[in-house]
Amino acid sequence: MTFVFSRRARTWLLGGMVALSPLAAVAQDGQATTTTLRYEIRMEGDPIGTETVTIADQGPQRTVTVETTTEAQVLFFTFHYTHQRTEQWADGHLTAMTAHTDDDGTVTDLAARALADAGWHFTVNGTASERGEQSLPLTLWTSAVIQQDHLFSVIDAAPYAVQVAALGAEPLAIGSRTAEAQHYKMTGDVSRELWFDSEGHLLRTTFTRKGYPIEIVRVF
């Protein structure tokens, strides 16, 4: 789950989100599940966008789709951003991802495919490249990202080097609910405060861009 301001305001905002306790529809055979997660994106406490994450599980296969829309007013400018992403997972490992992003009129199409011997094959707007390092995209619906020191952008595959520190357990208020959360701090090329629940779902993330506090939080 990820959003940004336009490229003209790229430094303002970048983030992602996931669930506190997802709502799942279970198929009659008990093997297939579909989970829909909804989030609110806030700047200085005011809502500026939403994201919907759908997780479809069938045995060891998982398909995650992400739909993000933001509209933010900064001084005399209004910035629009839309992002659609599909992730393919197998046995807990990400195997492929596609994304389409319209960043205030700048369109980027990304396809990423995991290589058999580690690393990724990327195609960004028709240009192919490979990167040998083990990494994950900056997709925060899963706590797997806190186990990586190399990530890449879900928009254009730009590489990020990060460090993650575990800050311990603490209660976290999400609306009218309180959850026991594990708190992490990500630094380096990406800076985030992250709170995950016991299932590895992101409860909340906060960060600052150009002095503006940003919060992404599950909405019930």
mmCIF file of C-alpha atoms in Angstrom:
data_model
loop_
_atom_site.group_PDB
_atom_site.id
_atom_site.type_symbol
_atom_site.label_atom_id
_atom_site.label_comp_id
_atom_site.label_asym_id
_atom_site.label_seq_id
_atom_site.Cartn_x
_atom_site.Cartn_y
_atom_site.Cartn_z
ATOM 1 C CA MET A 1 0.000 0.000 0.000
ATOM 2 C CA THR A 2 1.759 3.188 -1.229
ATOM 3 C CA PHE A 3 1.174 6.789 -2.229
ATOM 4 C CA VAL A 4 3.136 9.947 -3.025
ATOM 5 C CA PHE A 5 2.589 13.508 -4.076
ATOM 6 C CA SER A 6 3.348 14.390 -7.686
ATOM 7 C CA ARG A 7 6.913 14.416 -9.007
ATOM 8 C CA ARG A 8 6.811 18.188 -8.626
ATOM 9 C CA ALA A 9 6.284 17.534 -4.942
ATOM 10 C CA ARG A 10 7.959 14.096 -4.669
ATOM 11 C CA THR A 11 9.761 15.116 -1.489
ATOM 12 C CA TRP A 12 6.457 15.603 0.313
ATOM 13 C CA LEU A 13 5.091 12.156 0.693
ATOM 14 C CA LEU A 14 5.655 8.413 0.334
ATOM 15 C CA GLY A 15 4.162 5.621 2.326
ATOM 16 C CA GLY A 16 2.125 2.452 2.593
ATOM 17 C CA MET A 17 -0.306 0.696 4.863
ATOM 18 C CA VAL A 18 -2.055 -2.481 5.955
ATOM 19 C CA ALA A 19 -4.611 -3.896 8.386
ATOM 20 C CA LEU A 20 -5.324 -4.092 12.097
ATOM 21 C CA SER A 21 -7.667 -7.089 11.835
ATOM 22 C CA PRO A 22 -8.724 -7.773 8.226
ATOM 23 C CA LEU A 23 -12.222 -8.686 7.109
ATOM 24 C CA ALA A 24 -12.008 -11.966 5.201
ATOM 25 C CA ALA A 25 -14.517 -13.832 3.057
ATOM 26 C CA VAL A 26 -13.809 -17.568 3.150
ATOM 27 C CA ALA A 27 -14.858 -19.839 0.303
ATOM 28 C CA GLN A 28 -17.011 -22.867 1.087
ATOM 29 C CA ASP A 29 -14.100 -25.244 0.573
ATOM 30 C CA GLY A 30 -12.209 -23.430 3.338
ATOM 31 C CA GLN A 31 -9.133 -22.974 1.159
ATOM 32 C CA ALA A 32 -9.694 -19.671 -0.632
ATOM 33 C CA THR A 33 -9.933 -16.356 1.225
ATOM 34 C CA THR A 34 -10.296 -12.760 0.121
ATOM 35 C CA THR A 35 -9.388 -9.937 2.503
ATOM 36 C CA THR A 36 -10.180 -6.256 1.875
ATOM 37 C CA LEU A 37 -8.301 -3.583 3.832
ATOM 38 C CA ARG A 38 -9.145 0.141 3.762
ATOM 39 C CA TYR A 39 -6.962 3.023 4.903
ATOM 40 C CA GLU A 40 -6.929 6.765 5.326
ATOM 41 C CA ILE A 41 -3.987 8.971 4.401
ATOM 42 C CA ARG A 42 -3.671 12.164 6.453
ATOM 43 C CA MET A 43 -1.532 15.290 6.303
ATOM 44 C CA GLU A 44 -1.491 17.423 9.465
ATOM 45 C CA GLY A 45 -4.448 15.333 10.615
ATOM 46 C CA ASP A 46 -6.592 16.097 7.555
ATOM 47 C CA PRO A 47 -7.558 13.293 5.133
ATOM 48 C CA ILE A 48 -5.958 13.610 1.675
ATOM 49 C CA GLY A 49 -6.455 10.136 0.246
ATOM 50 C CA THR A 50 -7.378 6.494 0.585
ATOM 51 C CA GLU A 51 -5.929 3.125 -0.209
ATOM 52 C CA THR A 52 -7.631 -0.239 -0.648
ATOM 53 C CA VAL A 53 -5.672 -3.480 -0.422
ATOM 54 C CA THR A 54 -7.204 -6.797 -1.478
ATOM 55 C CA ILE A 55 -5.433 -10.022 -0.481
ATOM 56 C CA ALA A 56 -6.589 -13.215 -2.229
ATOM 57 C CA ASP A 57 -5.182 -16.502 -0.916
ATOM 58 C CA GLN A 58 -5.507 -19.887 -2.620
ATOM 59 C CA GLY A 59 -3.348 -22.531 -0.989
ATOM 60 C CA PRO A 60 0.293 -21.367 -1.142
ATOM 61 C CA GLN A 61 -0.545 -18.704 -3.738
ATOM 62 C CA ARG A 62 -1.330 -15.119 -2.770
ATOM 63 C CA THR A 63 -2.358 -12.217 -5.013
ATOM 64 C CA VAL A 64 -2.337 -8.723 -3.532
ATOM 65 C CA THR A 65 -3.894 -5.767 -5.362
ATOM 66 C CA VAL A 66 -3.468 -2.158 -4.254
ATOM 67 C CA GLU A 67 -5.503 0.891 -5.290
ATOM 68 C CA THR A 68 -4.344 4.304 -4.046
ATOM 69 C CA THR A 69 -5.717 7.789 -4.717
ATOM 70 C CA THR A 70 -4.587 11.056 -3.166
ATOM 71 C CA GLU A 71 -5.370 14.706 -3.754
ATOM 72 C CA ALA A 72 -3.477 17.273 -1.725
ATOM 73 C CA GLN A 73 -3.581 21.061 -1.641
ATOM 74 C CA VAL A 74 -0.183 22.666 -1.015
ATOM 75 C CA LEU A 75 -0.193 26.464 -1.102
ATOM 76 C CA PHE A 76 -1.874 27.319 -4.431
ATOM 77 C CA PHE A 77 -1.298 23.893 -6.044
ATOM 78 C CA THR A 78 -3.430 20.756 -6.043
ATOM 79 C CA PHE A 79 -1.585 17.496 -6.630
ATOM 80 C CA HIS A 80 -3.183 14.258 -7.808
ATOM 81 C CA TYR A 81 -1.784 10.757 -7.535
ATOM 82 C CA THR A 82 -3.170 7.336 -8.452
ATOM 83 C CA HIS A 83 -1.429 3.997 -8.141
ATOM 84 C CA GLN A 84 -2.519 0.439 -8.978
ATOM 85 C CA ARG A 85 -0.311 -2.513 -8.100
ATOM 86 C CA THR A 86 -0.552 -6.320 -8.234
ATOM 87 C CA GLU A 87 1.810 -8.569 -6.284
ATOM 88 C CA GLN A 88 2.164 -12.332 -6.767
ATOM 89 C CA TRP A 89 3.395 -14.379 -3.794
ATOM 90 C CA ALA A 90 4.111 -18.108 -3.469
ATOM 91 C CA ASP A 91 4.952 -19.891 -0.211
ATOM 92 C CA GLY A 92 5.567 -16.542 1.462
ATOM 93 C CA HIS A 93 7.957 -15.238 -1.228
ATOM 94 C CA LEU A 94 7.223 -12.411 -3.646
ATOM 95 C CA THR A 95 7.685 -13.695 -7.196
ATOM 96 C CA ALA A 96 6.368 -10.877 -9.392
ATOM 97 C CA MET A 97 4.851 -7.402 -9.275
ATOM 98 C CA THR A 98 3.298 -4.981 -11.736
ATOM 99 C CA ALA A 99 2.394 -1.342 -11.056
ATOM 100 C CA HIS A 100 0.832 1.571 -12.925
ATOM 101 C CA THR A 101 1.290 5.044 -11.475
ATOM 102 C CA ASP A 102 -0.090 8.399 -12.609
ATOM 103 C CA ASP A 103 1.894 10.946 -10.647
ATOM 104 C CA ASP A 104 0.130 14.217 -11.476
ATOM 105 C CA GLY A 105 0.296 13.431 -15.200
ATOM 106 C CA THR A 106 3.606 11.551 -15.225
ATOM 107 C CA VAL A 107 2.820 7.906 -15.960
ATOM 108 C CA THR A 108 5.139 5.048 -14.965
ATOM 109 C CA ASP A 109 4.619 1.351 -15.656
ATOM 110 C CA LEU A 110 6.743 -1.130 -13.708
ATOM 111 C CA ALA A 111 7.051 -4.898 -14.004
ATOM 112 C CA ALA A 112 9.308 -6.798 -11.594
ATOM 113 C CA ARG A 113 10.092 -10.523 -11.733
ATOM 114 C CA ALA A 114 12.160 -12.433 -9.162
ATOM 115 C CA LEU A 115 15.189 -14.226 -10.625
ATOM 116 C CA ALA A 116 15.789 -17.878 -9.811
ATOM 117 C CA ASP A 117 19.235 -17.276 -8.284
ATOM 118 C CA ALA A 118 18.241 -14.114 -6.306
ATOM 119 C CA GLY A 119 17.691 -10.605 -7.527
ATOM 120 C CA TRP A 120 15.145 -9.021 -9.844
ATOM 121 C CA HIS A 121 14.433 -8.353 -13.487
ATOM 122 C CA PHE A 122 12.789 -4.933 -13.933
ATOM 123 C CA THR A 123 11.020 -3.303 -16.852
ATOM 124 C CA VAL A 124 10.261 0.393 -16.346
ATOM 125 C CA ASN A 125 8.359 2.063 -19.186
ATOM 126 C CA GLY A 126 9.756 -0.517 -21.590
ATOM 127 C CA THR A 127 13.395 -0.336 -20.414
ATOM 128 C CA ALA A 128 14.726 -3.591 -18.919
ATOM 129 C CA SER A 129 17.391 -4.022 -16.242
ATOM 130 C CA GLU A 130 18.497 -6.534 -13.612
ATOM 131 C CA ARG A 131 19.681 -6.181 -10.030
ATOM 132 C CA GLY A 132 21.363 -9.058 -8.237
ATOM 133 C CA GLU A 133 20.750 -8.100 -4.618
ATOM 134 C CA GLN A 134 18.065 -9.751 -2.535
ATOM 135 C CA SER A 135 15.372 -7.172 -1.826
ATOM 136 C CA LEU A 136 11.663 -6.446 -1.569
ATOM 137 C CA PRO A 137 9.564 -3.546 -2.830
ATOM 138 C CA LEU A 138 8.520 -0.872 -0.361
ATOM 139 C CA THR A 139 5.149 -2.552 0.176
ATOM 140 C CA LEU A 140 4.248 -2.093 3.801
ATOM 141 C CA TRP A 141 1.208 -4.335 4.030
ATOM 142 C CA THR A 142 3.618 -7.048 5.215
ATOM 143 C CA SER A 143 6.168 -6.843 8.006
ATOM 144 C CA ALA A 144 8.575 -8.753 5.744
ATOM 145 C CA VAL A 145 9.987 -5.353 4.761
ATOM 146 C CA ILE A 146 11.513 -4.840 8.212
ATOM 147 C CA GLN A 147 13.710 -7.915 7.636
ATOM 148 C CA GLN A 148 15.360 -6.362 4.563
ATOM 149 C CA ASP A 149 18.204 -3.872 4.305
ATOM 150 C CA HIS A 150 17.584 -3.383 0.566
ATOM 151 C CA LEU A 151 14.214 -2.299 -0.834
ATOM 152 C CA PHE A 152 13.029 -0.801 -4.101
ATOM 153 C CA SER A 153 10.383 1.694 -5.168
ATOM 154 C CA VAL A 154 6.983 0.332 -6.167
ATOM 155 C CA ILE A 155 6.816 3.119 -8.761
ATOM 156 C CA ASP A 156 10.101 2.964 -10.704
ATOM 157 C CA ALA A 157 12.236 0.290 -8.931
ATOM 158 C CA ALA A 158 14.696 2.875 -7.549
ATOM 159 C CA PRO A 159 16.914 1.125 -4.942
ATOM 160 C CA TYR A 160 16.750 1.995 -1.245
ATOM 161 C CA ALA A 161 19.308 1.069 1.413
ATOM 162 C CA VAL A 162 17.718 1.037 4.866
ATOM 163 C CA GLN A 163 18.299 0.055 8.473
ATOM 164 C CA VAL A 164 15.528 -1.029 10.845
ATOM 165 C CA ALA A 165 15.648 -0.781 14.641
ATOM 166 C CA ALA A 166 13.180 -2.628 16.891
ATOM 167 C CA LEU A 167 11.856 -0.250 19.571
ATOM 168 C CA GLY A 168 9.798 -2.782 21.512
ATOM 169 C CA ALA A 169 6.159 -3.501 22.304
ATOM 170 C CA GLU A 170 3.653 -0.773 23.138
ATOM 171 C CA PRO A 171 -0.138 -0.279 23.121
ATOM 172 C CA LEU A 172 -1.372 1.652 20.090
ATOM 173 C CA ALA A 173 -4.750 3.389 19.777
ATOM 174 C CA ILE A 174 -6.374 2.925 16.334
ATOM 175 C CA GLY A 175 -9.655 4.827 16.383
ATOM 176 C CA SER A 176 -11.681 3.376 19.235
ATOM 177 C CA ARG A 177 -9.492 0.273 19.465
ATOM 178 C CA THR A 178 -6.242 -0.401 21.256
ATOM 179 C CA ALA A 179 -3.813 -3.014 19.934
ATOM 180 C CA GLU A 180 -0.544 -4.343 21.256
ATOM 181 C CA ALA A 181 1.975 -3.273 18.652
ATOM 182 C CA GLN A 182 5.631 -3.829 17.861
ATOM 183 C CA HIS A 183 7.285 -0.501 17.077
ATOM 184 C CA TYR A 184 10.077 -0.186 14.485
ATOM 185 C CA LYS A 185 12.059 2.704 13.073
ATOM 186 C CA MET A 186 13.333 2.592 9.484
ATOM 187 C CA THR A 187 16.175 4.925 8.504
ATOM 188 C CA GLY A 188 18.489 5.401 5.549
ATOM 189 C CA ASP A 189 17.116 6.151 2.091
ATOM 190 C CA VAL A 190 13.613 5.734 3.547
ATOM 191 C CA SER A 191 12.540 7.052 6.956
ATOM 192 C CA ARG A 192 9.439 5.630 8.643
ATOM 193 C CA GLU A 193 7.990 4.993 12.079
ATOM 194 C CA LEU A 194 6.159 1.657 11.817
ATOM 195 C CA TRP A 195 3.790 -0.220 14.118
ATOM 196 C CA PHE A 196 2.855 -3.851 13.351
ATOM 197 C CA ASP A 197 0.418 -6.173 15.069
ATOM 198 C CA SER A 198 1.108 -9.767 16.098
ATOM 199 C CA GLU A 199 0.021 -11.008 12.661
ATOM 200 C CA GLY A 200 2.593 -8.857 10.887
ATOM 201 C CA HIS A 201 0.040 -6.304 9.678
ATOM 202 C CA LEU A 202 0.928 -2.640 9.699
ATOM 203 C CA LEU A 203 -1.208 -0.726 12.156
ATOM 204 C CA ARG A 204 0.190 2.731 11.533
ATOM 205 C CA THR A 205 3.074 4.564 9.906
ATOM 206 C CA THR A 206 4.176 8.177 10.392
ATOM 207 C CA PHE A 207 6.829 10.382 8.854
ATOM 208 C CA THR A 208 7.525 14.010 7.945
ATOM 209 C CA ARG A 209 7.929 15.674 4.560
ATOM 210 C CA LYS A 210 8.976 19.329 4.320
ATOM 211 C CA GLY A 211 7.762 19.895 7.844
ATOM 212 C CA TYR A 212 4.358 18.293 7.206
ATOM 213 C CA PRO A 213 3.437 15.372 9.502
ATOM 214 C CA ILE A 214 2.001 12.428 7.537
ATOM 215 C CA GLU A 215 0.013 9.543 8.992
ATOM 216 C CA ILE A 216 -1.364 6.406 7.308
ATOM 217 C CA VAL A 217 -3.790 4.457 9.445
ATOM 218 C CA ARG A 218 -6.381 1.677 9.206
ATOM 219 C CA VAL A 219 -9.967 2.954 9.210
ATOM 220 C CA PHE A 220 -12.864 0.915 10.616
#
